[in-house]
Short mmCIF file of C-alpha atoms in Angstrom, two decimals:
data_model
loop_
_atom_site.label_atom_id
_atom_site.label_comp_id
_atom_site.label_asym_id
_atom_site.label_seq_id
_atom_site.Cartn_x
_atom_site.Cartn_y
_atom_site.Cartn_z
CA MET A 1 -230.51 65.94 -72.33
CA LYS A 2 -231.83 63.93 -74.71
CA SER A 3 -233.14 60.20 -74.59
CA ILE A 4 -233.51 57.04 -76.67
CA SER A 5 -235.26 54.02 -75.97
CA ILE A 6 -234.26 50.25 -76.94
CA CYS A 7 -236.93 47.67 -76.77
CA VAL A 8 -236.30 44.54 -77.10
CA THR A 9 -237.94 40.64 -76.90
CA SER A 10 -236.11 37.46 -77.16
CA ASP A 11 -237.36 33.94 -77.16
CA VAL A 12 -240.96 34.44 -78.08
CA HIS A 13 -241.47 31.59 -79.72
CA GLY A 14 -244.80 31.81 -81.39
CA TYR A 15 -246.37 32.99 -78.45
CA LEU A 16 -248.34 35.59 -79.70
CA PHE A 17 -251.76 35.07 -77.63
CA PRO A 18 -252.05 35.42 -73.90
CA THR A 19 -252.63 31.60 -74.04
CA ASN A 20 -250.48 28.87 -73.29
CA TYR A 21 -252.27 26.29 -75.15
CA ARG A 22 -252.74 23.46 -72.69
CA ASP A 23 -256.14 25.18 -72.17
CA GLN A 24 -258.21 28.29 -73.15
CA LYS A 25 -257.70 30.17 -69.31
CA GLU A 26 -255.90 33.38 -70.24
CA ALA A 27 -251.91 33.58 -68.93
CA SER A 28 -249.65 36.48 -68.50
CA LEU A 29 -247.57 35.98 -71.41
CA GLY A 30 -247.60 36.45 -75.15
CA LEU A 31 -246.45 39.23 -77.68
CA ALA A 32 -250.02 41.05 -77.76
CA LYS A 33 -249.76 42.03 -73.86
CA VAL A 34 -246.14 42.66 -74.48
CA ALA A 35 -247.55 44.86 -77.69
CA SER A 36 -249.57 46.91 -74.87
CA ILE A 37 -246.44 47.64 -72.80
CA PHE A 38 -244.21 48.89 -76.35
CA ASN A 39 -247.58 51.14 -77.42
CA GLU A 40 -247.24 53.00 -74.04
CA LEU A 41 -243.56 53.38 -73.95
CA LYS A 42 -243.47 54.91 -77.72
CA LYS A 43 -246.08 57.01 -77.17
CA ASP A 44 -243.68 59.66 -75.63
CA LYS A 45 -240.09 58.18 -76.20
CA GLN A 46 -237.75 57.70 -79.39
CA VAL A 47 -237.78 53.81 -79.79
CA LEU A 48 -235.91 51.14 -81.61
CA LEU A 49 -237.66 47.41 -81.35
CA ILE A 50 -235.57 44.50 -81.68
CA ASN A 51 -236.58 40.86 -81.82
CA ASN A 52 -233.52 38.45 -80.60
CA GLY A 53 -234.26 35.63 -81.75
CA ASP A 54 -236.35 32.13 -81.36
CA TYR A 55 -239.37 34.20 -82.64
CA ILE A 56 -241.33 31.83 -85.58
CA GLN A 57 -241.27 28.06 -83.31
CA GLY A 58 -242.31 27.08 -80.30
CA SER A 59 -245.99 27.07 -79.62
CA PRO A 60 -249.15 25.10 -81.33
CA PHE A 61 -249.69 28.13 -83.21
CA THR A 62 -246.57 28.30 -84.74
CA TYR A 63 -246.16 24.25 -85.58
CA TYR A 64 -249.75 24.67 -87.11
CA PHE A 65 -248.96 27.10 -89.62
CA ALA A 66 -245.79 25.72 -90.81
CA LYS A 67 -246.98 22.13 -90.96
CA TYR A 68 -250.46 22.79 -93.00
CA GLN A 69 -250.44 26.42 -93.92
CA GLN A 70 -247.01 27.16 -95.20
CA ASN A 71 -248.62 29.04 -98.47
CA GLU A 72 -250.07 31.14 -96.34
CA GLY A 73 -248.95 34.61 -94.96
CA ASN A 74 -246.61 33.68 -91.87
CA PRO A 75 -249.12 34.82 -89.01
CA MET A 76 -246.17 35.46 -86.49
CA ILE A 77 -244.33 37.49 -89.15
CA GLN A 78 -247.64 39.63 -89.51
CA ALA A 79 -247.77 40.64 -86.19
CA ALA A 80 -244.15 41.80 -86.30
CA ASN A 81 -244.69 43.82 -89.06
CA GLU A 82 -247.96 45.24 -87.56
CA MET A 83 -245.27 46.10 -84.91
CA ASP A 84 -243.39 47.71 -86.83
CA TYR A 85 -239.94 45.66 -85.46
CA ASP A 86 -237.19 47.45 -86.63
CA LEU A 87 -234.76 44.02 -87.25
CA ALA A 88 -234.75 40.59 -85.98
CA VAL A 89 -231.85 38.32 -84.83
CA LEU A 90 -231.67 34.58 -86.38
CA GLY A 91 -232.29 32.36 -83.32
CA ASN A 92 -231.43 28.53 -83.09
CA HIS A 93 -234.74 27.90 -83.28
CA GLU A 94 -235.32 29.50 -86.77
CA PHE A 95 -234.02 26.57 -88.52
CA ASN A 96 -236.19 24.01 -86.83
CA TYR A 97 -238.75 23.94 -90.15
CA GLY A 98 -236.05 24.15 -92.68
CA LEU A 99 -233.85 26.44 -94.38
CA ASN A 100 -237.00 27.22 -97.32
CA TYR A 101 -239.26 27.98 -94.80
CA LEU A 102 -237.35 30.31 -92.61
CA GLN A 103 -236.24 32.31 -96.40
CA GLN A 104 -240.35 32.54 -96.30
CA VAL A 105 -240.62 34.19 -93.30
CA ILE A 106 -237.76 36.71 -93.95
CA ALA A 107 -238.91 37.27 -97.55
CA GLN A 108 -242.41 38.14 -95.82
CA SER A 109 -240.56 40.53 -93.10
CA LYS A 110 -240.62 44.45 -93.47
CA PHE A 111 -237.29 44.19 -91.47
CA PRO A 112 -233.79 42.69 -91.77
CA TRP A 113 -232.49 39.70 -90.11
CA LEU A 114 -229.20 39.60 -88.87
CA ALA A 115 -227.17 36.95 -88.70
CA ALA A 116 -223.13 38.16 -88.86
CA ASN A 117 -221.80 34.66 -88.09
CA ILE A 118 -224.03 32.54 -90.14
CA LEU A 119 -221.79 31.82 -92.98
CA ASP A 120 -222.25 30.73 -97.16
CA LYS A 121 -220.33 27.70 -96.78
CA TYR A 122 -218.44 28.48 -100.51
CA SER A 123 -218.51 32.38 -100.33
CA GLY A 124 -217.56 32.76 -96.40
CA GLU A 125 -219.92 35.73 -96.61
CA PRO A 126 -223.04 35.77 -94.40
CA PHE A 127 -225.65 33.87 -95.83
CA PHE A 128 -228.62 35.83 -94.89
CA GLY A 129 -226.63 39.26 -96.43
CA LYS A 130 -227.29 41.03 -93.37
CA PRO A 131 -224.76 41.26 -90.20
CA TYR A 132 -225.90 44.88 -89.15
CA VAL A 133 -227.80 47.94 -89.72
CA ILE A 134 -227.38 51.26 -88.77
CA ARG A 135 -230.45 53.57 -87.53
CA GLU A 136 -230.42 57.52 -87.22
CA ILE A 137 -232.66 57.93 -84.31
CA ASN A 138 -232.88 61.65 -82.20
CA GLY A 139 -229.20 62.37 -83.46
CA MET A 140 -227.64 59.30 -82.72
CA LYS A 141 -226.18 57.29 -85.17
CA ILE A 142 -226.69 53.39 -83.98
CA ALA A 143 -225.14 50.29 -85.07
CA CYS A 144 -226.75 46.84 -84.33
CA ILE A 145 -225.02 43.84 -85.33
CA GLY A 146 -226.51 40.52 -84.76
CA ILE A 147 -225.26 37.37 -83.71
CA THR A 148 -226.16 33.73 -83.32
CA THR A 149 -224.98 30.97 -80.85
CA HIS A 150 -222.71 28.99 -83.39
CA TYR A 151 -223.96 25.75 -81.27
CA ILE A 152 -226.76 25.28 -83.78
CA PRO A 153 -225.10 22.25 -85.82
CA TYR A 154 -224.63 20.15 -82.13
CA TRP A 155 -228.77 19.81 -82.29
CA GLU A 156 -230.20 21.19 -85.52
CA ASP A 157 -230.84 18.67 -88.36
CA SER A 158 -228.09 18.63 -90.93
CA SER A 159 -230.37 18.78 -93.92
CA ASN A 160 -231.90 22.19 -92.25
CA ILE A 161 -228.64 23.88 -92.22
CA LYS A 162 -226.91 22.66 -95.78
CA ASN A 163 -224.00 24.62 -97.01
CA LEU A 164 -223.94 26.80 -93.89
CA VAL A 165 -221.11 27.40 -91.81
CA PHE A 166 -221.60 28.81 -88.04
CA GLU A 167 -218.47 30.86 -86.94
CA ASP A 168 -217.56 31.10 -83.32
CA ALA A 169 -219.79 33.69 -81.86
CA CYS A 170 -216.89 35.58 -79.81
CA LYS A 171 -215.02 35.85 -83.01
CA SER A 172 -217.32 37.14 -85.09
CA ALA A 173 -218.64 39.87 -82.55
CA THR A 174 -214.38 40.54 -82.35
CA LYS A 175 -214.35 40.95 -85.79
CA TRP A 176 -217.59 42.73 -86.62
CA VAL A 177 -217.65 45.34 -84.50
CA ALA A 178 -214.19 46.45 -84.95
CA LYS A 179 -215.42 46.58 -88.66
CA VAL A 180 -218.49 48.40 -87.91
CA ARG A 181 -216.74 50.85 -85.98
CA ASP A 182 -214.00 51.80 -88.35
CA ILE A 183 -216.56 52.08 -91.27
CA GLU A 184 -219.72 53.28 -89.64
CA THR A 185 -218.55 55.62 -86.95
CA PRO A 186 -221.50 55.14 -85.12
CA ASP A 187 -221.96 57.01 -81.79
CA PHE A 188 -223.39 53.58 -80.14
CA VAL A 189 -223.24 50.03 -81.04
CA ILE A 190 -225.75 47.22 -79.66
CA LEU A 191 -224.40 43.68 -80.16
CA SER A 192 -227.72 41.68 -80.36
CA TYR A 193 -226.84 38.07 -79.45
CA HIS A 194 -228.89 34.97 -79.51
CA GLY A 195 -227.11 33.86 -76.98
CA GLY A 196 -226.75 33.68 -73.04
CA LEU A 197 -224.36 33.84 -70.10
CA GLU A 198 -221.72 31.12 -69.37
CA CYS A 199 -221.42 32.93 -66.40
CA ASP A 200 -222.84 34.34 -63.22
CA PRO A 201 -222.83 38.53 -64.71
CA GLU A 202 -222.45 39.19 -60.90
CA THR A 203 -219.29 37.39 -60.31
CA GLY A 204 -217.55 35.81 -63.36
CA GLU A 205 -218.37 32.42 -61.55
CA LYS A 206 -218.92 29.45 -64.34
CA THR A 207 -222.84 28.24 -64.20
CA GLU A 208 -222.42 25.99 -67.06
CA LYS A 209 -219.86 23.34 -68.83
CA HIS A 210 -217.57 25.29 -71.39
CA THR A 211 -219.31 24.23 -74.73
CA GLY A 212 -219.34 27.29 -76.45
CA GLU A 213 -223.21 27.48 -76.60
CA ASN A 214 -223.49 30.82 -74.66
CA GLN A 215 -220.33 33.21 -74.54
CA GLY A 216 -222.33 36.21 -73.06
CA TYR A 217 -219.94 36.88 -70.42
CA GLN A 218 -216.57 36.10 -72.43
CA ILE A 219 -217.79 38.87 -75.41
CA CYS A 220 -218.12 41.41 -72.74
CA GLU A 221 -214.50 40.26 -71.53
CA GLU A 222 -212.57 39.98 -74.76
CA VAL A 223 -214.69 42.28 -77.27
CA ASP A 224 -213.84 46.18 -77.48
CA GLY A 225 -216.11 48.59 -78.10
CA ILE A 226 -219.81 47.36 -77.46
CA ASP A 227 -221.82 49.97 -75.60
CA LEU A 228 -224.68 47.41 -74.97
CA LEU A 229 -224.91 43.54 -74.95
CA ILE A 230 -228.83 42.10 -75.72
CA THR A 231 -228.84 38.44 -74.88
CA GLY A 232 -231.14 35.78 -75.03
CA HIS A 233 -231.49 31.62 -75.61
CA GLN A 234 -231.56 31.06 -71.79
CA HIS A 235 -235.08 32.53 -71.28
CA ARG A 236 -234.06 34.28 -68.27
CA PHE A 237 -234.77 37.59 -66.91
CA ILE A 238 -231.70 40.05 -66.44
CA THR A 239 -230.49 43.34 -66.05
CA SER A 240 -227.15 43.81 -65.42
CA GLU A 241 -223.78 44.89 -66.21
CA ILE A 242 -220.16 42.67 -66.92
CA ASN A 243 -216.97 44.78 -67.83
CA GLY A 244 -218.80 48.20 -68.10
CA ILE A 245 -221.05 46.71 -70.64
CA PRO A 246 -225.00 46.84 -70.16
CA VAL A 247 -226.33 43.34 -70.48
CA ILE A 248 -230.04 42.60 -70.73
CA GLN A 249 -232.19 39.24 -71.21
CA PRO A 250 -236.27 39.74 -71.03
CA GLY A 251 -237.26 36.10 -70.68
CA ASP A 252 -239.43 34.13 -72.59
CA ASN A 253 -242.99 33.60 -74.58
CA GLY A 254 -243.68 37.06 -74.36
CA GLN A 255 -243.38 37.31 -70.34
CA ALA A 256 -241.47 40.61 -70.65
CA LEU A 257 -240.42 43.62 -72.41
CA GLY A 258 -236.61 44.56 -72.14
CA GLU A 259 -235.81 48.81 -72.30
CA ILE A 260 -232.59 50.08 -72.33
CA ILE A 261 -232.92 53.86 -71.77
CA ILE A 262 -229.92 55.91 -73.06
CA ASN A 263 -229.56 59.25 -71.96
CA PHE A 264 -226.93 61.21 -73.84
CA LYS A 265 -226.27 65.00 -75.38
CA THR A 266 -224.69 66.42 -78.09
CA GLU A 267 -221.99 69.03 -78.05
CA ASN A 268 -219.85 70.02 -81.21
CA ASN A 269 -221.81 67.62 -83.21
CA ASN A 270 -220.38 65.00 -81.06
CA VAL A 271 -222.56 62.39 -78.93
CA LEU A 272 -222.04 62.03 -74.91
CA ILE A 273 -223.08 59.12 -73.33
CA LYS A 274 -224.33 59.99 -70.18
CA SER A 275 -226.03 56.95 -68.82
CA VAL A 276 -227.53 53.53 -70.29
CA THR A 277 -230.02 51.63 -68.25
CA PRO A 278 -231.62 48.44 -68.52
CA THR A 279 -234.75 47.55 -67.05
CA LEU A 280 -237.86 44.94 -67.77
CA HIS A 281 -241.25 45.54 -67.89
CA TYR A 282 -243.38 42.54 -66.96
CA VAL A 283 -246.45 41.18 -68.63
CA ASP A 284 -248.98 40.20 -65.71
CA ASP A 285 -252.61 39.68 -65.45
CA ARG A 286 -253.42 43.45 -65.11
CA THR A 287 -251.72 43.82 -68.43
CA GLU A 288 -254.27 44.16 -71.38
CA PRO A 289 -253.29 42.33 -74.69
CA ASP A 290 -253.28 45.13 -77.55
CA ASP A 291 -256.79 45.12 -79.40
CA ASN A 292 -255.60 45.96 -82.92
CA LEU A 293 -253.15 42.63 -82.82
CA ILE A 294 -255.70 40.42 -81.23
CA LYS A 295 -258.41 41.48 -84.11
CA PHE A 296 -255.75 40.94 -86.30
CA MET A 297 -254.78 37.60 -85.52
CA MET A 298 -258.02 36.18 -84.34
CA THR A 299 -259.09 34.28 -87.34
CA ASN A 300 -255.75 32.68 -87.19
CA GLU A 301 -256.26 31.94 -83.47
CA LYS A 302 -259.73 30.34 -83.78
CA GLU A 303 -258.34 27.88 -86.60
CA VAL A 304 -255.81 26.74 -84.55
CA GLN A 305 -257.78 26.74 -81.31
CA GLU A 306 -260.34 23.95 -83.80
CA TRP A 307 -257.53 21.71 -84.48
CA LEU A 308 -256.03 21.65 -81.25
CA ASP A 309 -259.85 20.19 -80.13
CA GLN A 310 -259.42 17.46 -82.58
CA PRO A 311 -260.30 13.76 -80.99
CA MET A 312 -257.92 11.66 -81.60
CA ALA A 313 -258.23 8.27 -79.36
CA VAL A 314 -259.35 7.20 -75.62
CA VAL A 315 -256.77 6.32 -73.28
CA VAL A 316 -257.92 2.87 -71.10
CA GLY A 317 -256.19 3.35 -67.64
CA ASP A 318 -254.35 6.53 -66.40
CA MET A 319 -251.82 8.39 -68.17
CA LYS A 320 -252.33 11.82 -66.84
CA ILE A 321 -248.55 13.16 -65.23
CA ASP A 322 -249.38 14.97 -61.43
CA ASP A 323 -246.13 14.82 -60.56
CA PRO A 324 -243.03 15.07 -63.32
CA PHE A 325 -240.63 14.25 -60.12
CA ILE A 326 -242.33 11.34 -59.39
CA ALA A 327 -242.78 10.67 -63.03
CA ARG A 328 -238.69 10.61 -63.86
CA LEU A 329 -238.10 9.01 -60.92
CA LYS A 330 -239.87 5.78 -60.88
CA GLY A 331 -241.09 6.29 -64.99
CA HIS A 332 -244.50 6.71 -66.25
CA PRO A 333 -246.96 5.31 -68.90
CA PHE A 334 -246.96 8.57 -70.99
CA ILE A 335 -242.90 7.81 -71.45
CA THR A 336 -243.58 4.08 -71.73
CA TYR A 337 -245.69 5.00 -74.70
CA ILE A 338 -243.45 7.48 -76.34
CA ASN A 339 -240.94 5.07 -76.18
CA GLN A 340 -242.90 2.11 -77.55
CA LEU A 341 -244.16 4.38 -80.16
CA GLN A 342 -240.50 5.10 -81.23
CA MET A 343 -239.22 1.63 -80.94
CA GLN A 344 -242.39 0.74 -83.38
CA VAL A 345 -241.57 3.34 -86.18
CA ALA A 346 -237.97 2.59 -86.18
CA ASP A 347 -238.29 -0.92 -85.80
CA VAL A 348 -235.76 -1.56 -83.22
CA ASP A 349 -235.55 -2.68 -79.64
CA ILE A 350 -234.17 -0.01 -77.45
CA SER A 351 -235.02 3.84 -77.30
CA CYS A 352 -234.65 6.57 -75.14
CA THR A 353 -236.47 9.83 -74.36
CA ALA A 354 -237.34 12.62 -72.17
CA LEU A 355 -240.13 14.67 -69.97
CA PHE A 356 -239.49 17.63 -71.57
CA HIS A 357 -240.76 19.96 -69.08
CA ASN A 358 -242.44 19.87 -65.59
CA GLN A 359 -245.85 21.57 -67.23
CA SER A 360 -246.59 18.19 -69.41
CA PRO A 361 -249.73 17.14 -68.65
CA GLY A 362 -249.51 13.26 -69.79
CA PHE A 363 -252.62 12.21 -71.46
CA PRO A 364 -256.19 12.80 -70.33
CA GLU A 365 -259.32 10.05 -71.25
CA LYS A 366 -260.26 11.91 -74.43
CA VAL A 367 -256.97 12.76 -76.02
CA THR A 368 -256.83 15.75 -78.41
CA MET A 369 -254.36 17.50 -80.74
CA ARG A 370 -253.89 20.08 -77.58
CA ASP A 371 -252.64 17.39 -75.81
CA ILE A 372 -250.18 16.09 -78.13
CA VAL A 373 -248.54 19.28 -78.67
CA SER A 374 -248.34 20.28 -74.76
CA ASN A 375 -246.65 16.80 -74.53
CA TYR A 376 -244.14 16.77 -77.30
CA ILE A 377 -243.15 20.45 -77.32
CA TYR A 378 -240.49 20.40 -79.95
CA PRO A 379 -240.21 19.60 -83.84
CA ASN A 380 -237.95 16.59 -83.36
CA THR A 381 -237.94 13.59 -85.85
CA LEU A 382 -236.43 10.60 -85.48
CA LYS A 383 -233.07 8.99 -85.77
CA VAL A 384 -231.36 5.54 -85.08
CA LEU A 385 -228.09 5.21 -84.26
CA LYS A 386 -225.46 2.59 -84.25
CA LEU A 387 -223.95 2.82 -80.55
CA LYS A 388 -221.62 0.31 -78.65
CA GLY A 389 -222.74 -0.75 -75.22
CA LYS A 390 -220.19 1.31 -73.88
CA ASP A 391 -221.81 4.62 -75.53
CA ILE A 392 -224.96 3.50 -74.14
CA LYS A 393 -223.43 3.21 -70.77
CA GLU A 394 -221.99 6.74 -70.79
CA ALA A 395 -225.07 8.34 -71.66
CA LEU A 396 -226.75 6.76 -68.80
CA GLU A 397 -224.02 8.05 -66.48
CA TYR A 398 -224.95 11.44 -67.73
CA THR A 399 -228.30 10.42 -67.40
CA ALA A 400 -228.15 9.54 -63.89
CA SER A 401 -226.27 13.09 -62.86
CA TYR A 402 -229.66 14.73 -62.58
CA PHE A 403 -230.62 13.28 -59.15
CA ILE A 404 -228.41 13.98 -56.24
CA LEU A 405 -229.12 13.03 -52.72
CA ASP A 406 -229.31 16.21 -50.32
CA SER A 407 -227.90 16.32 -46.85
CA GLU A 408 -230.42 14.52 -45.55
CA LYS A 409 -230.35 11.54 -47.97
CA ASN A 410 -233.57 12.97 -49.71
CA ILE A 411 -233.53 12.54 -53.36
CA ILE A 412 -233.45 15.71 -55.20
CA VAL A 413 -232.77 17.18 -58.69
CA ASN A 414 -229.48 18.32 -59.22
CA PRO A 415 -229.17 21.99 -59.19
CA SER A 416 -226.82 22.34 -62.70
CA PHE A 417 -229.97 20.92 -64.58
CA ILE A 418 -231.85 23.92 -63.23
CA ASP A 419 -230.21 26.72 -62.59
CA PRO A 420 -229.36 29.13 -64.89
CA LYS A 421 -231.68 27.55 -67.29
CA PRO A 422 -234.29 24.59 -66.54
CA GLN A 423 -232.72 21.52 -68.50
CA HIS A 424 -235.52 18.87 -67.66
CA TYR A 425 -235.31 17.75 -71.32
CA ASN A 426 -232.02 16.31 -70.68
CA TYR A 427 -232.93 13.54 -68.13
CA ASP A 428 -233.72 10.56 -70.35
CA MET A 429 -235.52 7.35 -69.44
CA TRP A 430 -234.86 4.40 -71.54
CA ALA A 431 -236.47 1.20 -72.93
CA GLY A 432 -235.68 -2.37 -73.97
CA ILE A 433 -232.79 -1.99 -71.86
CA HIS A 434 -232.82 -2.34 -67.82
CA TYR A 435 -230.47 -0.49 -65.56
CA GLU A 436 -230.09 0.27 -62.12
CA ILE A 437 -228.95 3.89 -60.51
CA ASN A 438 -227.40 4.32 -57.59
CA LEU A 439 -227.31 7.52 -56.09
CA ALA A 440 -225.01 6.61 -52.76
CA LYS A 441 -222.35 6.43 -55.96
CA PRO A 442 -220.31 8.99 -57.22
CA VAL A 443 -221.44 10.52 -60.60
CA GLY A 444 -220.10 8.31 -63.43
CA ASP A 445 -220.08 5.57 -61.70
CA ARG A 446 -223.86 5.09 -60.77
CA ILE A 447 -224.81 2.61 -63.00
CA THR A 448 -224.51 -0.65 -61.15
CA LYS A 449 -226.79 -2.81 -63.11
CA LEU A 450 -227.47 -2.84 -67.07
CA TYR A 451 -229.14 -5.60 -68.70
CA TYR A 452 -229.99 -6.09 -72.59
CA ARG A 453 -232.68 -9.15 -73.14
CA ASP A 454 -231.82 -10.71 -69.33
CA HIS A 455 -228.02 -10.45 -69.97
CA PRO A 456 -225.29 -8.25 -69.32
CA LEU A 457 -225.09 -5.38 -72.12
CA GLU A 458 -221.63 -6.02 -73.69
CA LEU A 459 -219.75 -2.86 -73.67
CA GLU A 460 -218.10 -3.41 -77.40
CA THR A 461 -221.08 -5.01 -79.19
CA SER A 462 -222.86 -2.65 -81.30
CA TYR A 463 -227.03 -1.67 -80.86
CA HIS A 464 -229.88 0.15 -82.61
CA VAL A 465 -230.95 2.57 -80.36
CA VAL A 466 -233.94 5.58 -81.44
CA MET A 467 -234.03 8.73 -80.55
CA ASN A 468 -234.64 12.26 -81.11
CA ASN A 469 -232.82 13.95 -83.46
CA TYR A 470 -231.58 16.66 -80.99
CA ARG A 471 -230.15 13.79 -78.94
CA ALA A 472 -228.66 12.08 -81.82
CA SER A 473 -226.86 14.90 -82.59
CA GLY A 474 -225.43 15.01 -78.89
CA GLY A 475 -228.19 17.83 -77.97
CA GLY A 476 -227.86 18.42 -74.23
CA ASP A 477 -224.40 17.25 -73.60
CA TYR A 478 -224.55 13.82 -74.96
CA THR A 479 -221.37 14.12 -76.31
CA MET A 480 -221.07 10.01 -76.73
CA PHE A 481 -223.99 10.62 -79.69
CA GLN A 482 -221.69 12.78 -81.73
CA GLY A 483 -220.24 11.37 -85.24
CA LYS A 484 -222.04 8.06 -84.76
CA GLU A 485 -223.36 5.99 -87.78
CA VAL A 486 -227.11 6.77 -88.59
CA VAL A 487 -228.94 3.78 -89.54
CA LYS A 488 -231.91 5.08 -90.31
CA ASP A 489 -233.07 8.66 -90.47
CA ILE A 490 -237.03 9.20 -89.73
CA PRO A 491 -237.71 12.30 -90.96
CA THR A 492 -241.56 12.68 -90.20
CA ASP A 493 -242.45 14.97 -87.12
CA MET A 494 -242.86 13.35 -83.77
CA THR A 495 -245.84 15.17 -83.39
CA GLU A 496 -247.13 13.95 -86.77
CA LEU A 497 -246.46 10.37 -85.49
CA ILE A 498 -247.98 10.36 -82.26
CA ALA A 499 -251.03 11.99 -83.91
CA ASN A 500 -250.88 9.16 -86.69
CA ASP A 501 -250.97 6.33 -84.17
CA LEU A 502 -253.32 7.82 -82.00
CA LEU A 503 -255.73 8.32 -85.20
CA GLU A 504 -255.21 4.39 -86.00
CA ARG A 505 -255.55 3.04 -83.10
CA LYS A 506 -258.39 4.79 -81.47
CA LYS A 507 -257.44 3.33 -78.04
CA ILE A 508 -254.31 3.14 -75.88
CA GLU A 509 -253.71 1.12 -73.08
CA ALA A 510 -251.80 3.07 -70.03
CA THR A 511 -249.36 0.66 -69.66
CA TYR A 512 -246.03 0.81 -67.26
CA ASP A 513 -242.76 -1.77 -67.82
CA PRO A 514 -240.95 -0.24 -65.50
CA SER A 515 -236.95 -0.28 -67.49
CA PHE A 516 -234.97 0.86 -64.19
CA ARG A 517 -234.95 1.79 -60.89
CA ILE A 518 -232.98 4.18 -58.42
CA VAL A 519 -231.95 3.64 -55.23
CA LYS A 520 -229.69 5.34 -52.46
CA SER A 521 -227.67 2.38 -51.54
#
């Protein structure tokens, strides 16, 4: 009996070192720790190492090098080259810093980047060249096809994906699996999909709205010829089987290494698959980071840590976030500050923003760059949309579905914003208008009061509203924003806008102007 191990990382998001960057304590995450696990596995196994996307964006480390050291070699790619990745698949966040930056990254990689369904607008061919690769390992011919969620145009700034067409992931998988089977006659076909599962893998029950963002379950049901489906994007830890196809998803930020063990034997020049077993190797506090990778990258890390500790401004009052639930329920001075800054930069008087994640610490008394990037974790820019009052109300009705009442009439977070993937970033808090959310009302009919400048908001009147580019494109199921006129595009990264504002002001007041209230009756 022979065996091969397919090893997988996904959604590393720039976490190379075992740190969350909010402080300098060691954390149970990071590619350096994953590398230790991988190095042990490959000592006595034949391995193939796959990066399933969202690799070059997501941490202060990647932000620093993308914004300030673009002409230097990309340290994330240097690390990947050092680990001998066999291939990578493009994720949606690979496009966040623009196409030129992405092409630089690909040029520095010693391994191919796959994107079968990302096409050149003019030729109709895969834009990045390689839709799949073939590898011969231990007598087995393996094909790996790379597919990316086609939902990217709903989130990404259009300038970052100019002249690209994102073909439906399931349609593309059907085409390329059949083509590869026919042309290459492989023994084993891997579909590495930077997308997730839209249904529970055990029951088939839908777990999200059918947007097409995640099609893993559909692919397993409809595409013939797949021997293994690698998934990502949702940051989940999954080992399962759908329609006889083994499925794996190894979480995010380097918290686990996925391994799929293929046992097979060869008879009369034919490969006979005996078993395909997915498993996850979790990083923990006992996992030592890989020494070589740490030493190799230490100069880069020190540079980033020094940058993060740059002082920016002093806060008068309290802008720390002790309880993210209460901050969303009642509003918070940090959210007030972000909305006020957005309105100031855009020169409008209505704004919305979100508290992106539950680890957001707010601002301490002395604010550094570390505090900025710990709170504002996405490379967003700003857009001003021309919206009718009815669009604003529809958006508020959607955001009002974030909270529900439990059986004892306590306010809790709607489980649909937590499972299968936390989506706290899709609950917006607005400024420049005043509104009331009544949780006793049915979803879609909860906005019981809505005022602009002390008068009821006119549903047919147009208003200019500033928001981040993700939300302006309709991201997070805010479909009412899709296709709306962009009055103003502010291309400067929001993190940079915050830093510039703090450096100029030197001192900010922790003020809170309550623009909304949530009631239960």
